[in-house]
GROMACS .gro file of C-alpha atoms in nm:
model
  512
    1UNK     CA    1  -9.743  -0.914   2.875
    2UNK     CA    2  -9.384  -1.024   2.926
    3UNK     CA    3  -9.296  -1.058   3.296
    4UNK     CA    4  -8.933  -0.959   3.228
    5UNK     CA    5  -8.854  -0.607   3.360
    6UNK     CA    6  -8.740  -0.376   3.082
    7UNK     CA    7  -8.627  -0.128   3.344
    8UNK     CA    8  -8.609  -0.155   3.722
    9UNK     CA    9  -8.541   0.114   3.983
   10UNK     CA   10  -8.411   0.026   4.329
   11UNK     CA   11  -8.408   0.275   4.617
   12UNK     CA   12  -8.380   0.582   4.396
   13UNK     CA   13  -8.336   0.902   4.597
   14UNK     CA   14  -8.302   1.259   4.471
   15UNK     CA   15  -8.278   1.578   4.675
   16UNK     CA   16  -8.257   1.944   4.583
   17UNK     CA   17  -8.104   2.115   4.882
   18UNK     CA   18  -8.334   2.040   5.176
   19UNK     CA   19  -8.619   1.928   4.949
   20UNK     CA   20  -8.652   1.552   4.901
   21UNK     CA   21  -8.801   1.494   4.554
   22UNK     CA   22  -8.775   1.113   4.559
   23UNK     CA   23  -8.697   0.885   4.853
   24UNK     CA   24  -8.606   0.517   4.815
   25UNK     CA   25  -8.835   0.467   4.515
   26UNK     CA   26  -8.855   0.112   4.379
   27UNK     CA   27  -9.052   0.020   4.069
   28UNK     CA   28  -9.031  -0.186   3.754
   29UNK     CA   29  -9.167  -0.158   3.403
   30UNK     CA   30  -9.214  -0.478   3.208
   31UNK     CA   31  -9.163  -0.544   2.841
   32UNK     CA   32  -9.489  -0.532   2.650
   33UNK     CA   33  -9.684  -0.323   2.901
   34UNK     CA   34  -9.816   0.031   2.946
   35UNK     CA   35  -9.748   0.162   3.297
   36UNK     CA   36  -9.911   0.483   3.420
   37UNK     CA   37  -9.742   0.697   3.685
   38UNK     CA   38  -9.984   0.883   3.914
   39UNK     CA   39  -9.931   1.125   4.199
   40UNK     CA   40 -10.020   1.465   4.334
   41UNK     CA   41  -9.827   1.774   4.229
   42UNK     CA   42  -9.486   1.762   4.391
   43UNK     CA   43  -9.499   1.385   4.436
   44UNK     CA   44  -9.181   1.336   4.231
   45UNK     CA   45  -9.320   1.186   3.908
   46UNK     CA   46  -9.136   1.416   3.668
   47UNK     CA   47  -8.815   1.408   3.870
   48UNK     CA   48  -8.818   1.028   3.862
   49UNK     CA   49  -8.875   1.017   3.486
   50UNK     CA   50  -8.603   1.279   3.435
   51UNK     CA   51  -8.358   1.047   3.608
   52UNK     CA   52  -8.455   0.760   3.378
   53UNK     CA   53  -8.416   0.982   3.070
   54UNK     CA   54  -8.082   1.129   3.178
   55UNK     CA   55  -8.184   1.485   3.265
   56UNK     CA   56  -8.113   1.435   3.637
   57UNK     CA   57  -7.872   1.197   3.809
   58UNK     CA   58  -7.989   1.014   4.124
   59UNK     CA   59  -7.814   1.080   4.455
   60UNK     CA   60  -7.869   0.721   4.564
   61UNK     CA   61  -8.005   0.398   4.419
   62UNK     CA   62  -7.964   0.177   4.116
   63UNK     CA   63  -8.115   0.156   3.768
   64UNK     CA   64  -8.129  -0.176   3.583
   65UNK     CA   65  -8.207  -0.217   3.212
   66UNK     CA   66  -8.275  -0.573   3.094
   67UNK     CA   67  -8.143  -0.698   3.427
   68UNK     CA   68  -7.806  -0.518   3.405
   69UNK     CA   69  -7.715  -0.219   3.620
   70UNK     CA   70  -7.657   0.095   3.413
   71UNK     CA   71  -7.544   0.452   3.477
   72UNK     CA   72  -7.746   0.723   3.300
   73UNK     CA   73  -7.579   1.064   3.319
   74UNK     CA   74  -7.728   1.228   3.008
   75UNK     CA   75  -8.006   1.187   2.749
   76UNK     CA   76  -7.743   1.040   2.517
   77UNK     CA   77  -7.674   0.770   2.777
   78UNK     CA   78  -8.048   0.705   2.796
   79UNK     CA   79  -8.068   0.660   2.418
   80UNK     CA   80  -7.770   0.423   2.432
   81UNK     CA   81  -7.983   0.208   2.664
   82UNK     CA   82  -8.281   0.245   2.427
   83UNK     CA   83  -8.474   0.485   2.652
   84UNK     CA   84  -8.654   0.783   2.498
   85UNK     CA   85  -8.879   1.051   2.649
   86UNK     CA   86  -9.151   1.245   2.465
   87UNK     CA   87  -9.200   1.572   2.651
   88UNK     CA   88  -9.530   1.757   2.674
   89UNK     CA   89  -9.381   2.065   2.508
   90UNK     CA   90  -9.232   1.960   2.177
   91UNK     CA   91  -8.866   2.021   2.096
   92UNK     CA   92  -8.883   2.060   1.718
   93UNK     CA   93  -8.734   2.302   1.463
   94UNK     CA   94  -9.028   2.458   1.277
   95UNK     CA   95  -8.849   2.521   0.946
   96UNK     CA   96  -8.719   2.165   0.922
   97UNK     CA   97  -8.914   1.873   0.778
   98UNK     CA   98  -9.032   1.578   0.985
   99UNK     CA   99  -8.744   1.363   0.858
  100UNK     CA  100  -8.485   1.634   0.930
  101UNK     CA  101  -8.613   1.674   1.287
  102UNK     CA  102  -8.609   1.298   1.338
  103UNK     CA  103  -8.236   1.266   1.257
  104UNK     CA  104  -8.139   1.595   1.424
  105UNK     CA  105  -7.869   1.532   1.682
  106UNK     CA  106  -7.772   1.186   1.559
  107UNK     CA  107  -7.396   1.133   1.547
  108UNK     CA  108  -7.310   0.951   1.227
  109UNK     CA  109  -6.975   0.960   1.050
  110UNK     CA  110  -7.132   0.941   0.705
  111UNK     CA  111  -7.365   1.193   0.547
  112UNK     CA  112  -7.735   1.129   0.584
  113UNK     CA  113  -7.932   1.034   0.275
  114UNK     CA  114  -8.264   1.209   0.337
  115UNK     CA  115  -8.441   0.970   0.102
  116UNK     CA  116  -8.318   0.673   0.304
  117UNK     CA  117  -8.427   0.849   0.623
  118UNK     CA  118  -8.775   0.911   0.478
  119UNK     CA  119  -8.792   0.546   0.373
  120UNK     CA  120  -8.711   0.427   0.727
  121UNK     CA  121  -8.963   0.674   0.872
  122UNK     CA  122  -9.227   0.538   0.637
  123UNK     CA  123  -9.151   0.184   0.759
  124UNK     CA  124  -9.199   0.291   1.121
  125UNK     CA  125  -9.527   0.470   1.045
  126UNK     CA  126  -9.661   0.167   0.858
  127UNK     CA  127  -9.554  -0.073   1.131
  128UNK     CA  128  -9.733   0.109   1.413
  129UNK     CA  129 -10.016   0.280   1.228
  130UNK     CA  130  -9.894   0.641   1.235
  131UNK     CA  131  -9.998   0.892   0.971
  132UNK     CA  132  -9.712   1.122   0.871
  133UNK     CA  133  -9.554   1.280   0.563
  134UNK     CA  134  -9.175   1.274   0.629
  135UNK     CA  135  -9.117   1.568   0.391
  136UNK     CA  136  -9.373   1.798   0.555
  137UNK     CA  137  -9.242   2.103   0.739
  138UNK     CA  138  -9.314   2.130   1.113
  139UNK     CA  139  -9.477   2.474   1.081
  140UNK     CA  140  -9.734   2.321   0.844
  141UNK     CA  141  -9.835   2.050   1.091
  142UNK     CA  142 -10.122   2.012   1.332
  143UNK     CA  143 -10.038   1.945   1.698
  144UNK     CA  144 -10.104   1.571   1.666
  145UNK     CA  145  -9.861   1.549   1.372
  146UNK     CA  146  -9.589   1.723   1.574
  147UNK     CA  147  -9.640   1.473   1.853
  148UNK     CA  148  -9.610   1.192   1.598
  149UNK     CA  149  -9.273   1.333   1.487
  150UNK     CA  150  -9.153   1.331   1.849
  151UNK     CA  151  -9.258   0.969   1.898
  152UNK     CA  152  -9.108   0.852   1.568
  153UNK     CA  153  -8.783   1.034   1.650
  154UNK     CA  154  -8.752   0.815   1.958
  155UNK     CA  155  -8.846   0.499   1.766
  156UNK     CA  156  -8.597   0.588   1.489
  157UNK     CA  157  -8.328   0.564   1.756
  158UNK     CA  158  -8.462   0.211   1.826
  159UNK     CA  159  -8.591   0.291   2.175
  160UNK     CA  160  -8.756   0.002   2.356
  161UNK     CA  161  -8.857   0.205   2.663
  162UNK     CA  162  -9.072   0.511   2.594
  163UNK     CA  163  -9.179   0.778   2.845
  164UNK     CA  164  -9.469   1.008   2.748
  165UNK     CA  165  -9.547   1.317   2.955
  166UNK     CA  166  -9.916   1.422   2.936
  167UNK     CA  167  -9.946   1.289   2.577
  168UNK     CA  168 -10.313   1.385   2.524
  169UNK     CA  169 -10.304   1.736   2.676
  170UNK     CA  170 -10.340   1.905   2.336
  171UNK     CA  171 -10.529   1.638   2.139
  172UNK     CA  172 -10.894   1.609   2.036
  173UNK     CA  173 -11.081   1.295   2.152
  174UNK     CA  174 -11.046   1.150   1.803
  175UNK     CA  175 -10.669   1.216   1.798
  176UNK     CA  176 -10.630   1.070   2.147
  177UNK     CA  177 -10.814   0.757   2.036
  178UNK     CA  178 -10.574   0.716   1.742
  179UNK     CA  179 -10.274   0.769   1.972
  180UNK     CA  180 -10.400   0.503   2.212
  181UNK     CA  181 -10.433   0.257   1.923
  182UNK     CA  182 -10.072   0.327   1.822
  183UNK     CA  183  -9.946   0.286   2.180
  184UNK     CA  184 -10.125  -0.049   2.209
  185UNK     CA  185  -9.953  -0.170   1.889
  186UNK     CA  186  -9.619  -0.060   2.030
  187UNK     CA  187  -9.696  -0.248   2.352
  188UNK     CA  188  -9.789  -0.558   2.155
  189UNK     CA  189  -9.454  -0.523   1.975
  190UNK     CA  190  -9.279  -0.563   2.310
  191UNK     CA  191  -9.214  -0.198   2.393
  192UNK     CA  192  -9.226  -0.083   2.755
  193UNK     CA  193  -9.430   0.238   2.775
  194UNK     CA  194  -9.452   0.477   3.072
  195UNK     CA  195  -9.720   0.747   3.073
  196UNK     CA  196  -9.748   1.044   3.307
  197UNK     CA  197 -10.104   1.177   3.306
  198UNK     CA  198 -10.359   1.329   3.541
  199UNK     CA  199 -10.658   1.202   3.342
  200UNK     CA  200 -10.779   0.899   3.535
  201UNK     CA  201 -11.021   0.785   3.266
  202UNK     CA  202 -10.723   0.756   3.028
  203UNK     CA  203 -10.525   0.562   3.286
  204UNK     CA  204 -10.808   0.315   3.328
  205UNK     CA  205 -10.871   0.271   2.956
  206UNK     CA  206 -10.509   0.250   2.836
  207UNK     CA  207 -10.265   0.119   3.095
  208UNK     CA  208 -10.200  -0.233   3.219
  209UNK     CA  209 -10.071  -0.130   3.561
  210UNK     CA  210 -10.058   0.191   3.765
  211UNK     CA  211  -9.780   0.305   3.997
  212UNK     CA  212  -9.864   0.569   4.257
  213UNK     CA  213  -9.620   0.812   4.420
  214UNK     CA  214  -9.697   1.031   4.721
  215UNK     CA  215  -9.466   1.301   4.856
  216UNK     CA  216  -9.172   1.152   4.671
  217UNK     CA  217  -9.224   0.799   4.797
  218UNK     CA  218  -9.346   0.483   4.627
  219UNK     CA  219  -9.695   0.388   4.752
  220UNK     CA  220  -9.773   0.086   4.536
  221UNK     CA  221  -9.851  -0.060   4.197
  222UNK     CA  222 -10.191  -0.207   4.106
  223UNK     CA  223 -10.337  -0.380   3.806
  224UNK     CA  224 -10.560  -0.134   3.620
  225UNK     CA  225 -10.832  -0.397   3.585
  226UNK     CA  226 -10.861  -0.404   3.965
  227UNK     CA  227 -10.873  -0.025   4.015
  228UNK     CA  228 -11.117   0.263   3.969
  229UNK     CA  229 -11.094   0.644   3.992
  230UNK     CA  230 -11.186   0.651   4.359
  231UNK     CA  231 -10.931   0.390   4.471
  232UNK     CA  232 -10.651   0.549   4.268
  233UNK     CA  233 -10.728   0.896   4.405
  234UNK     CA  234 -10.724   0.763   4.761
  235UNK     CA  235 -10.383   0.606   4.696
  236UNK     CA  236 -10.251   0.939   4.565
  237UNK     CA  237 -10.393   1.156   4.841
  238UNK     CA  238 -10.380   0.913   5.133
  239UNK     CA  239 -10.740   0.975   5.234
  240UNK     CA  240 -11.094   0.945   5.098
  241UNK     CA  241 -11.193   1.224   4.858
  242UNK     CA  242 -11.510   1.310   4.670
  243UNK     CA  243 -11.470   1.338   4.293
  244UNK     CA  244 -11.794   1.516   4.213
  245UNK     CA  245 -11.853   1.840   4.028
  246UNK     CA  246 -12.182   1.975   4.158
  247UNK     CA  247 -12.320   2.170   3.861
  248UNK     CA  248 -12.615   2.386   3.961
  249UNK     CA  249 -12.862   2.533   3.716
  250UNK     CA  250 -12.773   2.897   3.639
  251UNK     CA  251 -12.981   3.142   3.845
  252UNK     CA  252 -13.060   3.510   3.793
  253UNK     CA  253 -12.860   3.515   3.471
  254UNK     CA  254 -12.807   3.835   3.277
  255UNK     CA  255 -12.573   3.931   2.991
  256UNK     CA  256 -12.248   4.032   3.161
  257UNK     CA  257 -12.008   4.030   2.866
  258UNK     CA  258 -12.114   4.059   2.501
  259UNK     CA  259 -11.846   3.990   2.241
  260UNK     CA  260 -11.946   4.114   1.895
  261UNK     CA  261 -11.757   4.036   1.572
  262UNK     CA  262 -11.412   4.055   1.729
  263UNK     CA  263 -11.115   4.034   1.493
  264UNK     CA  264 -10.752   4.007   1.598
  265UNK     CA  265 -10.446   4.005   1.369
  266UNK     CA  266 -10.083   3.934   1.461
  267UNK     CA  267  -9.780   4.133   1.344
  268UNK     CA  268  -9.742   3.920   1.035
  269UNK     CA  269 -10.098   4.000   0.929
  270UNK     CA  270 -10.236   3.654   1.009
  271UNK     CA  271 -10.590   3.645   1.147
  272UNK     CA  272 -10.596   3.508   1.502
  273UNK     CA  273 -10.968   3.571   1.562
  274UNK     CA  274 -11.231   3.597   1.289
  275UNK     CA  275 -11.568   3.764   1.365
  276UNK     CA  276 -11.597   3.599   1.707
  277UNK     CA  277 -11.933   3.664   1.877
  278UNK     CA  278 -12.085   3.520   2.196
  279UNK     CA  279 -12.241   3.627   2.526
  280UNK     CA  280 -12.116   3.533   2.873
  281UNK     CA  281 -12.390   3.546   3.138
  282UNK     CA  282 -12.362   3.614   3.509
  283UNK     CA  283 -12.418   3.300   3.714
  284UNK     CA  284 -12.296   3.056   3.449
  285UNK     CA  285 -11.975   2.886   3.348
  286UNK     CA  286 -11.907   2.926   2.977
  287UNK     CA  287 -11.655   2.675   2.846
  288UNK     CA  288 -11.413   2.741   2.560
  289UNK     CA  289 -11.297   2.431   2.369
  290UNK     CA  290 -11.058   2.396   2.080
  291UNK     CA  291 -10.737   2.238   1.962
  292UNK     CA  292 -10.430   2.414   2.101
  293UNK     CA  293 -10.363   2.734   1.906
  294UNK     CA  294 -10.721   2.783   1.786
  295UNK     CA  295 -10.745   3.133   1.934
  296UNK     CA  296 -10.830   3.060   2.299
  297UNK     CA  297 -10.542   3.263   2.435
  298UNK     CA  298 -10.596   3.554   2.197
  299UNK     CA  299 -10.967   3.565   2.281
  300UNK     CA  300 -10.910   3.599   2.655
  301UNK     CA  301 -10.625   3.843   2.610
  302UNK     CA  302 -10.850   4.053   2.382
  303UNK     CA  303 -11.113   4.076   2.655
  304UNK     CA  304 -10.844   4.166   2.910
  305UNK     CA  305 -10.707   4.445   2.690
  306UNK     CA  306 -10.381   4.267   2.610
  307UNK     CA  307 -10.444   4.227   2.237
  308UNK     CA  308 -10.510   4.496   1.978
  309UNK     CA  309 -10.841   4.442   1.799
  310UNK     CA  310 -10.912   4.523   1.436
  311UNK     CA  311 -11.288   4.522   1.451
  312UNK     CA  312 -11.577   4.437   1.678
  313UNK     CA  313 -11.687   4.528   2.029
  314UNK     CA  314 -11.652   4.384   2.378
  315UNK     CA  315 -11.944   4.520   2.580
  316UNK     CA  316 -11.930   4.488   2.958
  317UNK     CA  317 -12.259   4.538   3.143
  318UNK     CA  318 -12.147   4.685   3.475
  319UNK     CA  319 -12.368   4.555   3.760
  320UNK     CA  320 -12.258   4.840   3.989
  321UNK     CA  321 -12.346   5.131   3.760
  322UNK     CA  322 -12.600   4.963   3.533
  323UNK     CA  323 -12.410   5.106   3.235
  324UNK     CA  324 -12.270   4.927   2.931
  325UNK     CA  325 -11.905   4.995   2.855
  326UNK     CA  326 -11.691   4.898   2.555
  327UNK     CA  327 -11.373   4.738   2.686
  328UNK     CA  328 -11.194   4.816   2.359
  329UNK     CA  329 -11.156   5.174   2.477
  330UNK     CA  330 -11.000   5.077   2.810
  331UNK     CA  331 -10.650   4.990   2.929
  332UNK     CA  332 -10.584   4.655   3.098
  333UNK     CA  333 -10.570   4.831   3.436
  334UNK     CA  334 -10.906   5.003   3.376
  335UNK     CA  335 -11.058   4.670   3.274
  336UNK     CA  336 -10.933   4.507   3.593
  337UNK     CA  337 -11.073   4.787   3.805
  338UNK     CA  338 -11.416   4.719   3.650
  339UNK     CA  339 -11.402   4.366   3.793
  340UNK     CA  340 -11.289   4.173   3.484
  341UNK     CA  341 -11.014   3.931   3.585
  342UNK     CA  342 -10.792   3.725   3.359
  343UNK     CA  343 -10.638   3.423   3.533
  344UNK     CA  344 -10.430   3.284   3.250
  345UNK     CA  345 -10.200   2.989   3.315
  346UNK     CA  346  -9.967   2.969   3.014
  347UNK     CA  347  -9.691   2.717   2.946
  348UNK     CA  348  -9.450   2.961   3.109
  349UNK     CA  349  -9.639   3.010   3.435
  350UNK     CA  350  -9.383   3.257   3.568
  351UNK     CA  351  -9.386   3.460   3.246
  352UNK     CA  352  -9.732   3.603   3.306
  353UNK     CA  353  -9.898   3.698   3.633
  354UNK     CA  354  -9.632   3.600   3.887
  355UNK     CA  355  -9.272   3.708   3.954
  356UNK     CA  356  -9.050   3.409   4.028
  357UNK     CA  357  -8.794   3.582   4.249
  358UNK     CA  358  -9.065   3.735   4.469
  359UNK     CA  359  -9.224   3.538   4.751
  360UNK     CA  360  -9.591   3.440   4.769
  361UNK     CA  361  -9.686   3.742   4.983
  362UNK     CA  362  -9.524   3.989   4.743
  363UNK     CA  363  -9.702   3.822   4.452
  364UNK     CA  364 -10.031   3.883   4.632
  365UNK     CA  365  -9.930   4.251   4.661
  366UNK     CA  366  -9.893   4.284   4.284
  367UNK     CA  367 -10.271   4.327   4.267
  368UNK     CA  368 -10.300   4.573   4.555
  369UNK     CA  369  -9.992   4.795   4.571
  370UNK     CA  370 -10.163   5.079   4.380
  371UNK     CA  371 -10.414   5.110   4.665
  372UNK     CA  372 -10.140   5.191   4.916
  373UNK     CA  373 -10.093   5.540   5.052
  374UNK     CA  374  -9.758   5.709   5.077
  375UNK     CA  375  -9.431   5.528   5.030
  376UNK     CA  376  -9.508   5.237   5.263
  377UNK     CA  377  -9.682   4.917   5.158
  378UNK     CA  378  -9.911   4.726   5.391
  379UNK     CA  379  -9.825   4.354   5.398
  380UNK     CA  380 -10.081   4.232   5.650
  381UNK     CA  381 -10.367   4.180   5.401
  382UNK     CA  382 -10.154   4.013   5.133
  383UNK     CA  383  -9.987   3.793   5.399
  384UNK     CA  384 -10.323   3.674   5.528
  385UNK     CA  385 -10.440   3.608   5.170
  386UNK     CA  386 -10.124   3.412   5.092
  387UNK     CA  387 -10.167   3.194   5.400
  388UNK     CA  388 -10.535   3.138   5.319
  389UNK     CA  389 -10.452   3.025   4.964
  390UNK     CA  390 -10.175   2.797   5.091
  391UNK     CA  391 -10.419   2.634   5.333
  392UNK     CA  392 -10.727   2.612   5.108
  393UNK     CA  393 -10.546   2.492   4.795
  394UNK     CA  394 -10.288   2.285   4.987
  395UNK     CA  395  -9.991   2.460   4.830
  396UNK     CA  396  -9.676   2.260   4.905
  397UNK     CA  397  -9.431   2.524   5.032
  398UNK     CA  398  -9.213   2.581   5.340
  399UNK     CA  399  -9.406   2.905   5.398
  400UNK     CA  400  -9.555   3.223   5.250
  401UNK     CA  401  -9.208   3.382   5.233
  402UNK     CA  402  -9.080   3.119   4.988
  403UNK     CA  403  -8.987   3.254   4.641
  404UNK     CA  404  -9.242   3.137   4.384
  405UNK     CA  405  -8.970   3.005   4.152
  406UNK     CA  406  -8.886   2.740   4.413
  407UNK     CA  407  -9.236   2.589   4.396
  408UNK     CA  408  -9.335   2.307   4.160
  409UNK     CA  409  -9.529   2.405   3.847
  410UNK     CA  410  -9.859   2.284   3.990
  411UNK     CA  411  -9.813   2.481   4.311
  412UNK     CA  412  -9.724   2.797   4.117
  413UNK     CA  413 -10.053   2.745   3.938
  414UNK     CA  414 -10.248   2.722   4.263
  415UNK     CA  415 -10.102   3.053   4.382
  416UNK     CA  416 -10.196   3.229   4.057
  417UNK     CA  417 -10.550   3.093   4.034
  418UNK     CA  418 -10.615   3.141   4.405
  419UNK     CA  419 -10.510   3.505   4.391
  420UNK     CA  420 -10.741   3.584   4.099
  421UNK     CA  421 -11.042   3.410   4.253
  422UNK     CA  422 -10.982   3.589   4.583
  423UNK     CA  423 -11.029   3.926   4.409
  424UNK     CA  424 -11.409   3.868   4.386
  425UNK     CA  425 -11.434   3.939   4.011
  426UNK     CA  426 -11.752   4.003   3.810
  427UNK     CA  427 -11.599   3.823   3.511
  428UNK     CA  428 -11.341   3.552   3.580
  429UNK     CA  429 -11.150   3.410   3.284
  430UNK     CA  430 -10.965   3.094   3.381
  431UNK     CA  431 -10.746   2.956   3.106
  432UNK     CA  432 -10.612   2.604   3.170
  433UNK     CA  433 -10.640   2.655   3.549
  434UNK     CA  434 -10.584   2.284   3.623
  435UNK     CA  435 -10.313   2.216   3.365
  436UNK     CA  436 -10.060   1.990   3.532
  437UNK     CA  437 -10.256   1.968   3.859
  438UNK     CA  438 -10.326   1.638   4.032
  439UNK     CA  439 -10.690   1.530   4.041
  440UNK     CA  440 -10.751   1.633   4.402
  441UNK     CA  441 -10.620   1.986   4.341
  442UNK     CA  442 -10.811   2.006   4.012
  443UNK     CA  443 -11.142   1.930   4.182
  444UNK     CA  444 -11.065   2.196   4.442
  445UNK     CA  445 -11.033   2.449   4.158
  446UNK     CA  446 -11.357   2.325   3.996
  447UNK     CA  447 -11.540   2.376   4.324
  448UNK     CA  448 -11.397   2.727   4.358
  449UNK     CA  449 -11.519   2.813   4.007
  450UNK     CA  450 -11.864   2.683   4.096
  451UNK     CA  451 -11.863   2.903   4.407
  452UNK     CA  452 -11.792   3.203   4.184
  453UNK     CA  453 -12.082   3.100   3.960
  454UNK     CA  454 -12.319   3.086   4.259
  455UNK     CA  455 -12.208   3.437   4.357
  456UNK     CA  456 -12.323   3.565   4.018
  457UNK     CA  457 -11.983   3.583   3.851
  458UNK     CA  458 -11.963   3.520   3.477
  459UNK     CA  459 -11.698   3.247   3.454
  460UNK     CA  460 -11.520   3.177   3.125
  461UNK     CA  461 -11.331   2.848   3.148
  462UNK     CA  462 -11.078   2.736   2.888
  463UNK     CA  463 -10.997   2.369   2.933
  464UNK     CA  464 -10.829   2.076   2.759
  465UNK     CA  465 -11.025   1.788   2.913
  466UNK     CA  466 -11.358   1.754   2.732
  467UNK     CA  467 -11.498   1.530   3.007
  468UNK     CA  468 -11.448   1.815   3.254
  469UNK     CA  469 -11.591   2.075   3.015
  470UNK     CA  470 -11.905   1.866   2.976
  471UNK     CA  471 -11.941   1.812   3.351
  472UNK     CA  472 -11.850   2.162   3.473
  473UNK     CA  473 -11.982   2.408   3.214
  474UNK     CA  474 -12.333   2.523   3.123
  475UNK     CA  475 -12.253   2.610   2.761
  476UNK     CA  476 -11.943   2.552   2.549
  477UNK     CA  477 -11.805   2.775   2.273
  478UNK     CA  478 -11.598   2.571   2.026
  479UNK     CA  479 -11.316   2.746   1.841
  480UNK     CA  480 -11.141   2.627   1.528
  481UNK     CA  481 -10.868   2.827   1.355
  482UNK     CA  482 -10.980   3.149   1.522
  483UNK     CA  483 -11.349   3.113   1.433
  484UNK     CA  484 -11.645   2.988   1.631
  485UNK     CA  485 -11.761   2.658   1.485
  486UNK     CA  486 -12.039   2.603   1.736
  487UNK     CA  487 -12.194   2.699   2.070
  488UNK     CA  488 -12.350   2.398   2.239
  489UNK     CA  489 -12.540   2.305   2.556
  490UNK     CA  490 -12.292   2.116   2.778
  491UNK     CA  491 -12.573   1.909   2.928
  492UNK     CA  492 -12.690   1.761   2.599
  493UNK     CA  493 -12.385   1.752   2.369
  494UNK     CA  494 -12.119   1.477   2.347
  495UNK     CA  495 -11.741   1.463   2.328
  496UNK     CA  496 -11.764   1.336   1.973
  497UNK     CA  497 -11.978   1.631   1.861
  498UNK     CA  498 -11.733   1.876   2.018
  499UNK     CA  499 -11.440   1.691   1.861
  500UNK     CA  500 -11.595   1.733   1.517
  501UNK     CA  501 -11.655   2.104   1.578
  502UNK     CA  502 -11.294   2.147   1.692
  503UNK     CA  503 -11.178   2.054   1.341
  504UNK     CA  504 -11.459   2.227   1.147
  505UNK     CA  505 -11.427   2.602   1.113
  506UNK     CA  506 -11.717   2.681   0.883
  507UNK     CA  507 -12.071   2.567   0.827
  508UNK     CA  508 -12.146   2.437   1.176
  509UNK     CA  509 -12.480   2.515   1.329
  510UNK     CA  510 -12.457   2.758   1.618
  511UNK     CA  511 -12.707   2.727   1.901
  512UNK     CA  512 -12.688   2.987   2.175
   0.00000   0.00000   0.00000
């Protein structure tokens, strides 16, 4: 590792009104190293990286690149200083090829020769070990290929400082392993790489050093070789925490939800779900694994009555009445009243489930206003619930009357998940409930899901982190291209076996 700082921040401060996002942050990233940035939700990680990449401009402080002070007012300025950021949600044009997306936005007086562009792209892929067809259209690509396009686009602009935001969130273990190998080659080539991630095992296996932020302030930087998950978590949180998922054996299980040969087709006639069948039992956590876009969202929305089905049944065994009811014949509101709850946390958290301009109390009332009598709404119950969720999940907010849109993404997530769990459901579907959450908050959610399991709730958990799926769930359904490729025992299977099933849609052995 070269000891020369590729980029150095001195006393960087950024405020949004009365909220201090970063306060006097000092850190450096060296040439030829991988630096991980850790911190709880709302600790200022993304804001800090957005200032480096030109999306925000600091109120105070200095930024040095190669020892010289620079001013970065836009992403173009960042590129001029050889800084590039790869965002978690890709910014690609689907109908363009990889090569066309890579040169998109470049200002060149002469016309681009696409063959020359493809030749340069091929040189970059060969140099670092990527696998990419420059002529392939984006809509034909897997998620890992799209990510490769984003990284190569930055390298094509000759970036020496790369920032990656949650780079493995949508990758299989095998794809993540390949990405890590590429990042190590880039490091060995002298690149300075910054990674934002909440997966501590990735931090420990990939990075050279780790910088920790807490409540917008710089806490410290440690060598990864001298750290472990416990010490890093304590630095983030400021106190000792237990990182254990206590998985109990399922008790008094009974079939709560039986999905039989469900088929779902989109408006273009493309199959989203193909003959999907499984059983979710009361008192267990059933995991759903799959590459992003494999049908996880459509499956949960089908159960919740939000997708039109073209075949199959969804049988709900009602513990109150003892009757079996087909949810296909019910509206979403009727399904909710039966005790089936969908807590879905999509990329646009405010687009489903919560209203951004409403405060936390009013968002609690969205689930209860129909129970009111007359023209007046009772706010006491929702207010108490909001304050309980804020306290239990440690939601960072000035108060329960704060509009949800003013919260950070992770805190919006806590409000949504907390509200659904508080409704005491019989079936709780939690899709990506810890996406973007810091590790302390994530373990709080895991413990809440386990509490629901002990109460006899059938919990269906869609997650991205296979380590968590293996540690939290009792069984795991693996989806690939809308079909079930396997149902495995979480206690005996491995990440590698699940990774294979995630890319194998037919012919896999299914063990219920």
